[in-house]
Coordinates of C-alpha atoms and ligand atoms in Angstrom, one line a residue:
M1 CA 47.4 -23.0 -2.9
G2 CA 45.5 -25.2 -0.4
E3 CA 42.0 -24.6 0.8
M4 CA 40.7 -21.1 0.9
I5 CA 37.3 -21.6 2.5
K6 CA 37.1 -21.6 6.2
L7 CA 34.1 -21.8 8.5
L8 CA 33.7 -18.6 10.5
P9 CA 34.3 -19.0 14.2
D10 CA 31.0 -19.2 16.1
S11 CA 31.7 -15.9 17.8
I12 CA 31.8 -14.0 14.5
A13 CA 28.9 -15.9 13.0
N14 CA 26.9 -14.9 16.0
Q15 CA 27.8 -11.3 15.7
I16 CA 26.8 -11.3 12.0
A17 CA 23.5 -13.0 12.7
A18 CA 22.9 -10.7 15.7
G19 CA 23.0 -7.7 13.3
E20 CA 19.8 -8.8 11.7
V21 CA 17.8 -8.8 14.9
I22 CA 19.6 -6.2 16.8
Q23 CA 20.3 -3.0 14.9
R24 CA 20.2 -0.5 17.8
P25 CA 19.2 -0.1 21.4
A26 CA 15.5 0.1 20.4
S27 CA 15.7 -3.4 19.0
V28 CA 16.9 -4.7 22.4
V29 CA 14.1 -3.0 24.2
K30 CA 11.6 -4.4 21.7
E31 CA 12.8 -8.0 22.0
L32 CA 13.1 -7.9 25.8
M33 CA 9.7 -6.4 26.2
E34 CA 8.2 -8.9 23.9
N35 CA 9.8 -11.7 25.9
A36 CA 8.3 -10.3 29.1
I37 CA 4.9 -10.1 27.4
D38 CA 5.2 -13.7 26.2
A39 CA 6.1 -14.7 29.7
E40 CA 2.7 -13.3 30.8
A41 CA 4.1 -10.5 32.9
S42 CA 1.6 -8.0 34.2
E43 CA 4.2 -5.4 35.0
I44 CA 7.3 -4.4 33.1
K45 CA 9.8 -1.8 34.1
I46 CA 12.4 -0.5 31.7
I47 CA 15.5 1.5 32.7
V48 CA 17.8 2.9 30.1
K49 CA 20.9 5.1 30.1
N50 CA 22.3 7.1 27.2
A51 CA 19.4 6.1 25.0
G52 CA 20.2 2.5 25.7
K53 CA 23.7 2.6 24.5
T54 CA 25.3 2.0 27.8
L55 CA 22.4 0.4 29.8
I56 CA 19.1 -1.3 29.1
Q57 CA 17.4 -3.1 31.9
V58 CA 14.1 -4.8 31.6
I59 CA 12.4 -6.2 34.7
D60 CA 9.3 -8.3 34.5
N61 CA 7.1 -10.3 36.9
G62 CA 6.4 -13.0 34.4
K63 CA 6.8 -16.7 34.8
G64 CA 10.5 -16.8 34.9
M65 CA 12.8 -19.6 33.9
S66 CA 14.3 -22.7 35.4
E67 CA 18.1 -22.9 35.7
I68 CA 18.3 -25.1 32.6
D69 CA 16.0 -22.9 30.6
A70 CA 17.9 -19.8 31.7
R71 CA 21.0 -21.2 30.2
M72 CA 19.3 -22.6 27.1
S73 CA 17.6 -19.3 26.4
F74 CA 20.9 -17.8 25.1
E75 CA 21.5 -20.5 22.6
R76 CA 20.6 -19.5 19.0
H77 CA 17.3 -21.0 17.8
A78 CA 16.4 -21.9 21.4
T79 CA 12.7 -21.2 21.9
S80 CA 9.9 -22.5 24.0
K81 CA 7.4 -21.0 21.7
I82 CA 7.4 -23.3 18.6
R83 CA 8.3 -26.9 18.2
S84 CA 7.8 -27.5 14.5
A85 CA 7.5 -25.6 11.3
Q86 CA 3.8 -26.3 11.4
D87 CA 3.6 -24.1 14.6
L88 CA 4.6 -21.1 12.5
F89 CA 1.0 -21.1 11.2
T90 CA -0.5 -20.8 14.6
I91 CA 1.8 -18.3 16.2
R92 CA 0.2 -16.3 19.0
T93 CA 3.4 -15.2 20.8
M94 CA 5.6 -12.3 19.9
G95 CA 8.8 -14.3 19.6
F96 CA 9.3 -17.6 18.0
R97 CA 12.7 -17.6 16.3
G98 CA 14.7 -18.0 19.5
E99 CA 17.3 -15.5 18.3
A100 CA 16.9 -12.5 20.4
L101 CA 18.7 -13.4 23.5
A102 CA 21.5 -15.2 21.6
S103 CA 21.9 -12.1 19.5
V104 CA 21.9 -9.7 22.4
A105 CA 24.4 -11.8 24.3
A106 CA 26.7 -11.9 21.2
I107 CA 27.1 -8.1 21.1
A108 CA 26.8 -6.9 24.7
Q109 CA 27.5 -7.6 28.3
V110 CA 24.4 -9.3 29.7
E111 CA 23.2 -10.3 33.1
M112 CA 20.1 -12.3 33.7
K113 CA 18.3 -13.0 37.0
T114 CA 15.3 -15.2 36.7
C115 CA 13.1 -17.0 39.1
E116 CA 10.1 -19.2 38.6
K117 CA 6.9 -19.0 40.6
D118 CA 7.1 -20.6 44.0
A119 CA 10.8 -21.4 43.5
E120 CA 13.0 -20.7 46.4
L121 CA 16.0 -19.6 44.5
G122 CA 16.6 -18.1 41.1
T123 CA 19.4 -18.2 38.6
R124 CA 21.9 -15.6 37.8
L125 CA 23.9 -15.7 34.6
V126 CA 26.5 -13.3 33.2
I127 CA 27.4 -13.5 29.5
N128 CA 29.8 -11.3 27.7
G129 CA 30.0 -11.6 23.9
S130 CA 28.5 -15.0 23.9
V131 CA 30.8 -16.3 26.6
V132 CA 29.3 -17.5 29.8
K133 CA 31.2 -15.8 32.6
K134 CA 29.1 -16.9 35.6
Q135 CA 26.2 -19.1 36.4
E136 CA 25.0 -19.3 40.0
V137 CA 21.9 -19.5 42.2
C138 CA 20.6 -16.2 43.6
Q139 CA 17.8 -14.6 45.5
S140 CA 15.3 -13.1 43.2
L141 CA 11.7 -12.1 43.0
Q142 CA 9.5 -14.1 40.6
G143 CA 10.1 -13.0 37.1
T144 CA 13.1 -12.1 34.9
Q145 CA 15.5 -9.2 35.0
L146 CA 17.8 -8.6 32.1
T147 CA 20.5 -6.1 32.1
V148 CA 22.2 -5.3 28.8
K149 CA 25.3 -3.1 29.0
N150 CA 27.5 -1.5 26.4
L151 CA 25.7 -2.6 23.2
F152 CA 28.2 -3.5 20.4
Y153 CA 31.1 -3.1 22.8
N154 CA 32.9 -5.8 20.8
V155 CA 31.7 -4.7 17.4
P156 CA 33.2 -1.2 17.1
A157 CA 32.1 -0.9 13.4
R158 CA 28.5 -1.2 14.5
R159 CA 28.8 0.9 17.5
K160 CA 30.0 3.7 15.3
F161 CA 26.8 3.4 13.2
L162 CA 24.6 4.3 16.2
K163 CA 23.1 7.7 15.9
S164 CA 23.1 10.5 18.5
D165 CA 21.3 9.9 21.8
P166 CA 18.2 11.8 20.8
V167 CA 17.8 9.9 17.6
E168 CA 18.4 6.5 19.3
M169 CA 16.0 7.5 22.0
K170 CA 13.3 8.4 19.4
H171 CA 13.6 4.8 18.0
L172 CA 13.5 3.4 21.4
L173 CA 10.4 5.4 22.3
D174 CA 8.7 4.2 19.1
E175 CA 9.2 0.6 20.0
F176 CA 8.1 1.2 23.5
Q177 CA 4.9 2.9 22.3
H178 CA 4.1 0.1 19.9
I179 CA 4.2 -2.5 22.7
A180 CA 2.5 -0.2 25.2
I181 CA -0.4 0.3 22.9
A182 CA -0.7 -3.3 22.0
H183 CA -0.7 -4.4 25.6
A184 CA -2.8 -1.9 27.5
N185 CA -3.5 -4.5 30.2
V186 CA 0.2 -4.6 31.2
A187 CA 1.6 -1.9 33.5
L188 CA 4.6 -0.3 32.0
S189 CA 7.2 2.2 33.2
L190 CA 10.2 3.7 31.4
Y191 CA 13.1 5.5 33.0
H192 CA 15.8 7.3 31.0
N193 CA 18.9 8.6 32.8
E194 CA 17.0 8.5 36.1
N195 CA 14.0 10.4 34.7
E196 CA 10.6 8.8 34.6
I197 CA 9.4 9.1 31.0
Y198 CA 6.3 7.0 31.2
H199 CA 4.3 5.5 34.0
L200 CA 1.4 3.6 32.5
P201 CA -0.9 1.6 34.8
A202 CA -2.7 -1.4 33.5
S203 CA -5.9 -0.2 31.9
N204 CA -7.9 -0.2 28.7
L205 CA -6.9 0.9 25.3
R206 CA -8.5 4.4 25.5
Q207 CA -6.7 5.1 28.8
R208 CA -3.5 3.8 27.4
I209 CA -3.7 6.1 24.4
L210 CA -4.4 9.0 26.6
G211 CA -1.5 8.0 28.8
I212 CA 0.8 8.1 25.9
F213 CA -0.5 11.0 23.8
G214 CA -2.1 13.2 26.4
K215 CA -5.6 13.7 27.8
R216 CA -6.6 16.1 25.1
Y217 CA -6.9 13.2 22.7
N218 CA -9.9 11.9 24.6
E219 CA -12.6 13.9 22.8
H220 CA -11.1 13.2 19.4
L221 CA -11.1 9.4 19.5
V222 CA -13.7 7.5 17.6
P223 CA -14.0 3.8 18.4
I224 CA -13.8 1.4 15.5
E225 CA -15.2 -2.1 15.7
E226 CA -16.2 -4.6 13.2
D227 CA -16.4 -8.3 13.9
A228 CA -16.3 -10.4 10.8
S229 CA -15.4 -14.0 10.8
Y230 CA -12.4 -13.5 8.6
V231 CA -11.0 -10.6 10.5
K232 CA -11.9 -8.7 13.6
I233 CA -11.1 -5.0 13.5
E234 CA -11.0 -2.7 16.6
G235 CA -9.3 0.2 18.0
F236 CA -9.6 4.0 17.7
I237 CA -9.3 6.4 14.9
G238 CA -8.8 10.1 15.3
K239 CA -11.2 12.7 14.2
P240 CA -9.9 15.0 11.5
K241 CA -8.7 17.4 14.2
L242 CA -5.9 15.0 15.1
G243 CA -4.6 15.0 11.6
K244 CA -0.9 15.9 11.4
K245 CA 1.4 17.2 8.6
T246 CA 4.0 14.6 9.4
R247 CA 3.2 11.0 9.3
G248 CA 3.6 9.6 12.7
D249 CA 0.9 8.5 15.0
Q250 CA -0.4 5.8 12.9
F251 CA -0.4 2.3 14.5
L252 CA -1.6 -0.8 12.9
F253 CA -1.4 -4.1 14.7
V254 CA -2.1 -7.6 13.5
N255 CA -2.6 -10.1 16.3
Q256 CA -1.1 -7.6 18.7
R257 CA 2.0 -7.2 16.6
Y258 CA 2.9 -3.8 15.4
I259 CA 3.3 -3.8 11.6
K260 CA 4.0 -1.5 8.8
S261 CA 1.8 -1.7 5.8
P262 CA 1.7 1.1 3.3
Y263 CA -1.1 -0.7 1.5
L264 CA -3.4 -0.9 4.6
N265 CA -2.4 2.6 5.5
H266 CA -3.7 3.6 2.1
A267 CA -7.0 1.8 2.9
I268 CA -7.4 4.0 6.0
K269 CA -6.3 7.2 4.2
S270 CA -8.8 6.6 1.5
A271 CA -11.5 6.2 4.0
Y272 CA -10.8 9.7 5.2
E273 CA -10.7 11.0 1.7
D274 CA -13.4 13.7 1.9
I275 CA -12.9 14.8 5.4
L276 CA -9.2 15.2 5.8
S277 CA -7.1 17.2 3.4
P278 CA -4.6 14.9 1.5
E279 CA -1.5 16.4 3.0
L280 CA -2.6 15.5 6.6
H281 CA -2.1 12.2 8.2
A282 CA -4.9 10.8 10.3
F283 CA -4.3 9.4 13.8
Y284 CA -5.2 5.8 14.2
V285 CA -4.7 2.8 16.4
V286 CA -6.2 -0.2 14.6
F287 CA -6.0 -3.8 15.6
L288 CA -6.7 -6.7 13.3
Q289 CA -7.3 -10.1 14.7
I290 CA -6.9 -12.8 12.1
D291 CA -6.4 -16.5 12.0
P292 CA -2.6 -16.9 12.2
A293 CA -2.8 -19.4 9.4
K294 CA -3.9 -16.6 7.1
I295 CA -0.8 -14.5 7.6
D296 CA 3.0 -15.0 7.4
V297 CA 5.0 -13.2 10.1
N298 CA 8.2 -14.9 9.2
V299 CA 9.1 -12.7 6.2
H300 CA 11.3 -10.1 7.9
P301 CA 13.9 -10.3 10.7
T302 CA 12.2 -7.7 12.8
K303 CA 8.8 -9.1 12.0
E304 CA 7.5 -5.6 11.2
Q305 CA 6.2 -6.7 7.8
I306 CA 3.8 -9.5 7.3
K307 CA 2.2 -11.2 4.4
F308 CA -1.6 -11.6 4.2
E309 CA -3.0 -14.5 2.4
D310 CA -5.6 -12.1 0.9
E311 CA -4.3 -8.6 1.3
R312 CA -7.0 -7.2 -1.0
L313 CA -9.8 -8.5 1.1
I314 CA -8.3 -7.1 4.2
Y315 CA -7.9 -3.8 2.5
N316 CA -11.6 -3.7 1.9
Y317 CA -12.5 -4.7 5.4
V318 CA -10.3 -2.1 6.9
R319 CA -11.5 0.7 4.6
V320 CA -15.1 -0.2 5.2
A321 CA -14.6 -0.4 9.0
V322 CA -13.0 3.0 9.2
R323 CA -15.6 4.5 6.9
H324 CA -18.3 2.9 9.1
A325 CA -16.8 4.3 12.3
L326 CA -16.5 7.8 10.9
G327 CA -20.1 7.5 9.6
K328 CA -21.5 6.3 12.9
Y329 CA -20.0 9.3 14.6
S330 CA -21.4 11.6 12.0
I331 CA -18.0 12.6 10.8
V332 CA -18.7 11.4 7.4
P333 CA -22.4 12.2 6.8
T334 CA -23.3 8.9 5.1
M335 CA -21.6 6.3 3.0
D336 CA -21.2 7.0 -0.6
F337 CA -21.9 4.6 -3.4
N338 CA -18.3 4.3 -4.5
Q339 CA -17.6 1.9 -1.9
L340 CA -20.7 0.0 -2.4
S341 CA -20.3 -0.4 -6.1
A342 CA -16.8 -1.6 -5.6
L343 CA -17.6 -4.1 -3.0
E344 CA -20.6 -5.3 -5.0
G345 CA -18.3 -6.0 -7.9
K346 CA -17.1 -8.9 -5.9
R347 CA -20.4 -10.6 -6.4
Q348 CA -21.0 -9.4 -9.9
Q349 CA -17.7 -10.4 -11.3
S350 CA -17.0 -13.4 -9.3
S351 CA -13.8 -14.4 -11.2
E352 CA -11.9 -11.4 -10.1
M353 CA -11.4 -9.7 -6.8
Q354 CA -12.6 -6.2 -7.0
K355 CA -11.7 -3.1 -5.3
D356 CA -12.6 0.5 -5.8
S357 CA -9.2 1.5 -6.8
F358 CA -10.5 4.7 -8.2
G359 CA -13.4 5.3 -6.0
S360 CA -10.9 5.2 -3.1
L361 CA -9.2 8.3 -4.5
G362 CA -12.2 10.4 -4.1
K363 CA -12.3 12.1 -7.5
Y364 CA -13.0 9.1 -9.7
E365 CA -15.9 6.9 -10.6
D366 CA -19.4 8.0 -10.6
G367 CA -21.3 8.2 -7.4
S368 CA -22.8 10.7 -4.9
V369 CA -21.8 11.7 -1.5
Y370 CA -24.7 12.9 0.6
S371 CA -24.8 16.1 2.6
S372 CA -24.9 16.0 6.4
Q373 CA -28.5 17.0 6.5
A374 CA -29.4 13.6 5.4
T375 CA -33.1 12.9 4.7
S376 CA -34.7 9.8 5.9
K377 CA -34.5 8.4 2.4
I378 CA -30.9 8.9 2.4
E379 CA -30.5 7.3 5.8
R380 CA -32.4 4.3 4.6
D381 CA -30.2 4.0 1.5
N382 CA -27.2 4.2 3.7
L383 CA -28.4 1.5 6.0
K384 CA -29.2 -0.6 3.0
N385 CA -25.8 0.0 1.5
W386 CA -24.1 -1.1 4.6
E387 CA -26.2 -4.2 4.8
K388 CA -25.3 -5.0 1.2
V389 CA -21.6 -4.2 1.7
F390 CA -21.4 -6.7 4.5
E391 CA -23.5 -9.3 2.9
N392 CA -21.3 -9.3 -0.2
L393 CA -18.1 -9.8 1.6
D394 CA -17.2 -13.4 2.1
G395 CA -17.9 -14.6 5.5
F396 CA -18.6 -11.2 6.8
S397 CA -21.3 -11.6 9.4
I398 CA -22.3 -8.5 11.1
D399 CA -24.3 -7.9 14.2
Q400 CA -27.3 -6.1 12.8
E401 CA -27.7 -3.9 15.8
N402 CA -24.4 -2.4 14.8
V403 CA -25.6 -1.4 11.4
G404 CA -26.0 2.3 11.3
G405 CA -25.8 2.7 15.1
E406 CA -29.1 3.7 16.6
S407 CA -31.4 2.1 14.2
P408 CA -33.6 -0.7 15.3
N409 CA -33.5 -4.0 13.5
A410 CA -37.0 -4.1 12.3
V411 CA -36.9 -0.8 10.5
L412 CA -33.7 -1.8 8.9
H413 CA -35.1 -5.0 7.5
S414 CA -38.2 -3.6 5.9
Q415 CA -36.2 -0.9 4.4
V416 CA -33.7 -3.3 2.9
E417 CA -36.4 -5.4 1.3
A418 CA -38.3 -2.4 0.1
E419 CA -35.4 -1.0 -1.7
M420 CA -33.7 -4.1 -2.8
D421 CA -34.4 -3.5 -6.5
D422 CA -33.9 0.2 -6.5
E423 CA -31.9 0.1 -9.7
H424 CA -30.4 3.6 -9.8
S425 CA -28.6 3.2 -6.5
S426 CA -26.1 0.8 -7.8
I427 CA -23.4 2.0 -10.1
R428 CA -21.4 -0.7 -11.8
Y429 CA -17.8 -0.8 -10.9
K430 CA -15.6 -0.9 -14.0
A431 CA -12.3 -2.7 -13.8
P432 CA -9.3 -1.2 -15.7
V433 CA -8.3 -2.8 -19.0
Q434 CA -4.9 -3.2 -20.5
V435 CA -4.1 -2.4 -24.1
H436 CA -1.1 -3.3 -26.1
D437 CA 0.2 -5.0 -23.0
S438 CA 1.5 -1.5 -22.0
Y439 CA -1.2 0.9 -21.0
L440 CA -4.0 0.6 -18.6
I441 CA -7.3 2.4 -19.3
A442 CA -9.6 3.2 -16.5
Q443 CA -12.9 5.0 -16.3
I444 CA -12.9 8.1 -14.1
K445 CA -15.8 10.4 -13.3
S446 CA -14.8 13.0 -15.9
G447 CA -13.7 10.7 -18.7
I448 CA -11.0 8.2 -19.0
M449 CA -7.5 7.8 -17.6
V450 CA -4.6 6.2 -19.5
I451 CA -1.8 4.9 -17.3
D452 CA 1.7 4.0 -18.6
Q453 CA 2.3 0.8 -16.7
Q454 CA 6.1 1.0 -16.8
A455 CA 6.3 4.7 -15.8
A456 CA 3.9 4.0 -13.0
H457 CA 5.9 1.1 -11.7
E458 CA 9.1 3.1 -11.9
R459 CA 7.5 5.8 -9.8
I460 CA 6.2 3.4 -7.2
L461 CA 9.6 1.6 -6.8
F462 CA 11.5 4.9 -6.8
E463 CA 9.5 6.0 -3.7
K464 CA 9.8 2.6 -2.1
Y465 CA 13.5 2.6 -2.4
L466 CA 13.9 6.1 -1.1
E467 CA 11.6 5.2 1.8
S468 CA 13.7 2.3 2.8
V469 CA 16.7 4.6 3.1
R470 CA 14.7 7.1 5.0
E471 CA 13.3 4.6 7.4
Q472 CA 16.4 2.6 7.5
K473 CA 14.4 -0.5 6.8
S474 CA 15.0 -2.5 3.7
M475 CA 13.2 -5.6 2.4
T476 CA 15.6 -8.1 1.1
Q477 CA 15.0 -11.5 -0.4
K478 CA 18.0 -13.8 0.0
T479 CA 19.2 -15.4 -3.2
L480 CA 19.5 -19.1 -3.1
F481 CA 23.1 -19.0 -4.2
P482 CA 25.3 -15.9 -3.9
S483 CA 26.5 -14.6 -7.3
T484 CA 29.9 -13.1 -7.8
L485 CA 30.6 -10.2 -10.2
K486 CA 34.1 -9.1 -11.2
L487 CA 34.1 -5.4 -12.0
S488 CA 36.5 -3.1 -13.9
P489 CA 38.6 -0.9 -11.6
A490 CA 36.5 2.1 -12.6
D491 CA 33.2 0.4 -11.9
A492 CA 34.6 -1.0 -8.6
E493 CA 35.3 2.6 -7.5
I494 CA 31.8 3.7 -8.4
T495 CA 30.3 0.6 -6.8
R496 CA 32.1 1.4 -3.5
N497 CA 30.3 4.8 -3.4
V498 CA 26.8 3.5 -4.1
L499 CA 27.0 0.2 -2.2
P500 CA 25.7 1.6 1.1
F501 CA 22.6 3.0 -0.7
V502 CA 22.1 0.0 -2.8
N503 CA 22.2 -2.1 0.3
Q504 CA 19.8 0.2 2.2
M505 CA 17.4 -0.2 -0.7
G506 CA 17.2 -4.0 -0.4
F507 CA 20.2 -5.4 -2.1
E508 CA 22.7 -7.4 0.0
V509 CA 25.9 -6.8 -1.8
E510 CA 29.2 -7.5 -0.3
D511 CA 32.4 -5.8 -1.4
F512 CA 34.8 -8.7 -1.6
G513 CA 37.8 -6.6 -2.4
Q514 CA 39.9 -6.9 -5.6
E515 CA 37.1 -5.4 -7.7
T516 CA 34.8 -8.3 -6.9
I517 CA 31.4 -8.1 -5.3
I518 CA 29.1 -10.8 -4.1
I519 CA 25.3 -10.5 -4.3
H520 CA 23.6 -12.3 -1.5
G521 CA 20.2 -10.8 -1.8
V522 CA 18.0 -8.6 -3.9
P523 CA 15.2 -6.1 -3.1
A524 CA 12.0 -7.9 -2.1
H525 CA 10.0 -6.0 -4.7
M526 CA 12.1 -7.5 -7.5
K527 CA 10.7 -10.4 -9.5
H528 CA 12.1 -13.8 -8.7
D529 CA 13.0 -14.7 -12.2
E530 CA 15.4 -11.8 -12.7
D531 CA 19.2 -12.5 -12.7
P532 CA 20.7 -10.5 -9.9
V533 CA 24.0 -10.0 -11.7
S534 CA 22.5 -8.5 -14.9
I535 CA 20.2 -6.3 -12.9
F536 CA 23.1 -5.0 -10.8
Q537 CA 25.0 -4.3 -14.0
E538 CA 22.1 -2.5 -15.5
I539 CA 21.8 -0.4 -12.4
L540 CA 25.4 0.5 -12.6
E541 CA 25.2 1.4 -16.2
R542 CA 22.2 3.7 -15.7
Y543 CA 23.9 5.3 -12.7
K544 CA 27.0 5.9 -14.7
K545 CA 25.1 7.8 -17.3
E546 CA 24.7 10.8 -15.0
I547 CA 26.9 10.5 -12.0
P548 CA 25.4 12.8 -9.4
Q549 CA 27.0 15.4 -7.2
E550 CA 27.6 14.8 -3.5
G551 CA 24.2 14.7 -1.7
Q552 CA 22.2 13.5 -4.6
I553 CA 23.7 10.0 -4.8
E554 CA 20.7 8.5 -2.9
E555 CA 18.2 9.8 -5.3
K556 CA 20.2 8.8 -8.4
V557 CA 20.7 5.3 -7.1
A558 CA 17.0 5.0 -6.3
K559 CA 16.2 6.1 -9.8
S560 CA 18.6 3.7 -11.5
M561 CA 17.3 0.9 -9.3
A562 CA 13.7 1.8 -10.0
V563 CA 14.1 1.9 -13.8
S564 CA 16.2 -1.3 -13.8
T565 CA 13.8 -3.3 -11.6
A566 CA 10.5 -2.0 -12.9
Q567 CA 8.1 -4.1 -14.9
K568 CA 8.5 -3.2 -18.6
R569 CA 6.0 -2.3 -21.2
G570 CA 4.9 -5.4 -23.0
K571 CA 4.2 -7.3 -19.9
R572 CA 0.6 -8.7 -19.7
M573 CA -1.0 -7.9 -16.4
E574 CA -3.8 -9.6 -14.6
A575 CA -6.8 -7.6 -13.4
H576 CA -5.7 -7.7 -9.8
E577 CA -2.2 -6.6 -10.7
M578 CA -3.6 -3.6 -12.6
E579 CA -5.6 -2.6 -9.6
L580 CA -2.7 -3.0 -7.2
L581 CA -0.5 -0.9 -9.5
I582 CA -3.0 1.8 -9.8
D583 CA -3.5 1.9 -6.0
A584 CA 0.2 1.9 -5.3
L585 CA 0.7 4.7 -7.9
F586 CA -1.9 6.9 -6.3
A587 CA -0.5 6.2 -2.9
C588 CA 2.7 7.8 -4.1
E589 CA 3.8 11.2 -2.9
N590 CA 4.0 12.3 -6.5
P591 CA 2.1 10.0 -8.8
Y592 CA 2.4 12.3 -11.8
K593 CA 5.8 11.7 -13.2
S594 CA 8.2 8.7 -13.4
P595 CA 11.7 9.3 -11.9
A596 CA 12.9 9.7 -15.5
G597 CA 10.3 12.5 -16.1
R598 CA 7.7 10.6 -18.2
N599 CA 4.0 11.1 -17.4
C600 CA 2.7 8.2 -15.4
F601 CA -0.8 8.8 -16.6
I602 CA -2.9 11.2 -18.7
T603 CA -6.7 11.9 -18.5
I604 CA -9.0 12.5 -21.3
E605 CA -12.2 14.4 -20.5
L606 CA -15.5 13.1 -21.8
S607 CA -16.1 16.5 -23.4
E608 CA -12.9 16.2 -25.3
L609 CA -13.9 12.7 -26.5
V610 CA -17.3 14.0 -27.5
K611 CA -15.8 16.9 -29.4
R612 CA -13.4 14.8 -31.3
L613 CA -16.0 12.3 -32.2
T614 CA -18.5 14.8 -33.5
T615 CA -16.3 17.1 -35.6
G616 CA -14.7 16.0 -38.8
Ligands
ADP701 P1 12.0 -16.3 21.3 O1 11.3 -15.2 22.0 O2 11.9 -16.1 19.8 O3 11.5 -17.7 21.7 P2 14.3 -15.4 22.6 O4 15.8 -15.5 22.3 O5 13.8 -14.0 22.7 O6 13.5 -16.2 21.6 O7 14.1 -16.1 24.0 C1 14.4 -17.5 24.1 C2 13.5 -18.2 25.1 O8 13.9 -17.7 26.4 C3 12.1 -17.9 25.0 O9 11.4 -18.9 24.1 C4 11.6 -18.1 26.4 O10 11.3 -19.5 26.7 C5 12.7 -17.7 27.3 N1 12.6 -16.3 27.8 C6 13.2 -15.2 27.2 N2 12.9 -14.1 28.0 C7 12.1 -14.5 29.0 C8 11.4 -13.8 30.0 N3 11.5 -12.5 30.2 N4 10.7 -14.6 30.9 C9 10.5 -15.9 30.7 N5 11.1 -16.6 29.7 C10 11.9 -15.9 28.9
MG702 MG1 11.9 -13.2 22.0

């Protein structure tokens, strides 16, 4: 038989790797703009044709590259931004993997002109499909100019997957916006098919937002600003007027990097709970500055997801900051005690991190929200509450002048002391408890709530899986070793139909032909100890039970996957796991039913309890 295993030629390996970083024209624009920012450009011009499919040109006035660096920059894993793994913990630049240029050059026709400051001549490089066609000296202004033509010209399969021009342009504009918002101090312009789409002079964040979304936003922006030692939060949030039916203009940045975080989005949403109806999405541009050692940006190829060392703490900070900003601008009359009691819990129950999982949903947990005609007593309470909230958060130092806006320090202090032992103002936060390792019981304002942990988890995963298809972004964790599964011919046929969906939902399964599949990765939500093969088989079995009609495949796959990968009844949960689960459940579009139709939770009214306990 002889040997079967062959190393892939470099050119093909490059194309495969490129697919992770470069999915579409928008990815090229993102990577090239980020490089220009990293090169400290103060002005970047972007020219695209056919939504970037035929031409993307990014011209910057940054520091440029020497001849050797210019050549090196196209090598895979060539970067000037980190030197060792340790540097990953102190990253301040947008790029660091040294993959973008190599990837772009593998799947397009690329020309680079670059010139360092004070250099007489620059370098011109032409690379087609990873092959250097030309390298010469040239006349050039300081900075770098990259021209990327005919994306995926040599990978027809990928080119076919590109969507229509309007769709690709939408993606491209999204990426452009993220970078434009994150770098208001850089002048940016964007041209599409000879039309100027954006012309944004260097300015401040407010002006940049108006430049992108229109001047009418001006009166609806509320500044947000909290400076804690652990995290610094700033930006603008929209008054309720800017709320929209469709999710969209919500921008969260961590150390200037745009990220997606349903969890922190929930923190912001919950801060709006009583002033924005739940089907509307608030406008926000929120920046978090945090020590890079406390986050991990290296968890996803596009770096759009990051891991926080302590996500829960960040959640609290963000929610409090938004609440505070809304309060300062009298949008929310005053703070309510729900937040306070939750944050206080941190001190009272030091062993567990606390959060107002229920308070954050508006209708639970006891507490009072004051009317806008706040009396001075209420104002004082409010100030005191803020003071306490901040005191009780680890390392949260707050400039007292900022507490409550206009109020002078002295007044604040005497009030805080005077009311320090005002007992009735603090309502104890009650953590949920687990019974029979299967159900969570939580106190709500009107009585108690019983949550079926498995049904809830299925619902959460179901929506996550569907979302990754909708957003075309899946979170995969690579398995250490690929596992091979030999299928029956019938199963192989079904697998071929569902594979694209399964893969969009986080699996990385390869059809190896001859009824064999290879599993290279599993959804990131899946627990580590699970065997990929048996999970995949379980999914297939569930899916086979009710094979759907055309058009419903996606939902059925998501359902089978959710049920197969969810945590089962009988699993003991830690306090923080329970809270995360409850939060995630109520962040769902439909928290009521599991995909299989079970109730995720029921509530029992106090009056019902009382009735049953008193009769008979
Ligand atoms: P990364 O940004 O992760 O380092 P890239 O492949 O995007 O990797 O870029 C490789 C290297 O090329 C960068 O580290 C940087 O030194 C250099 N480079 C890329 N683009 C530019 C640019 N516009 N101006 C100056 N240097 C650049
Ligand atoms: Mg880069």
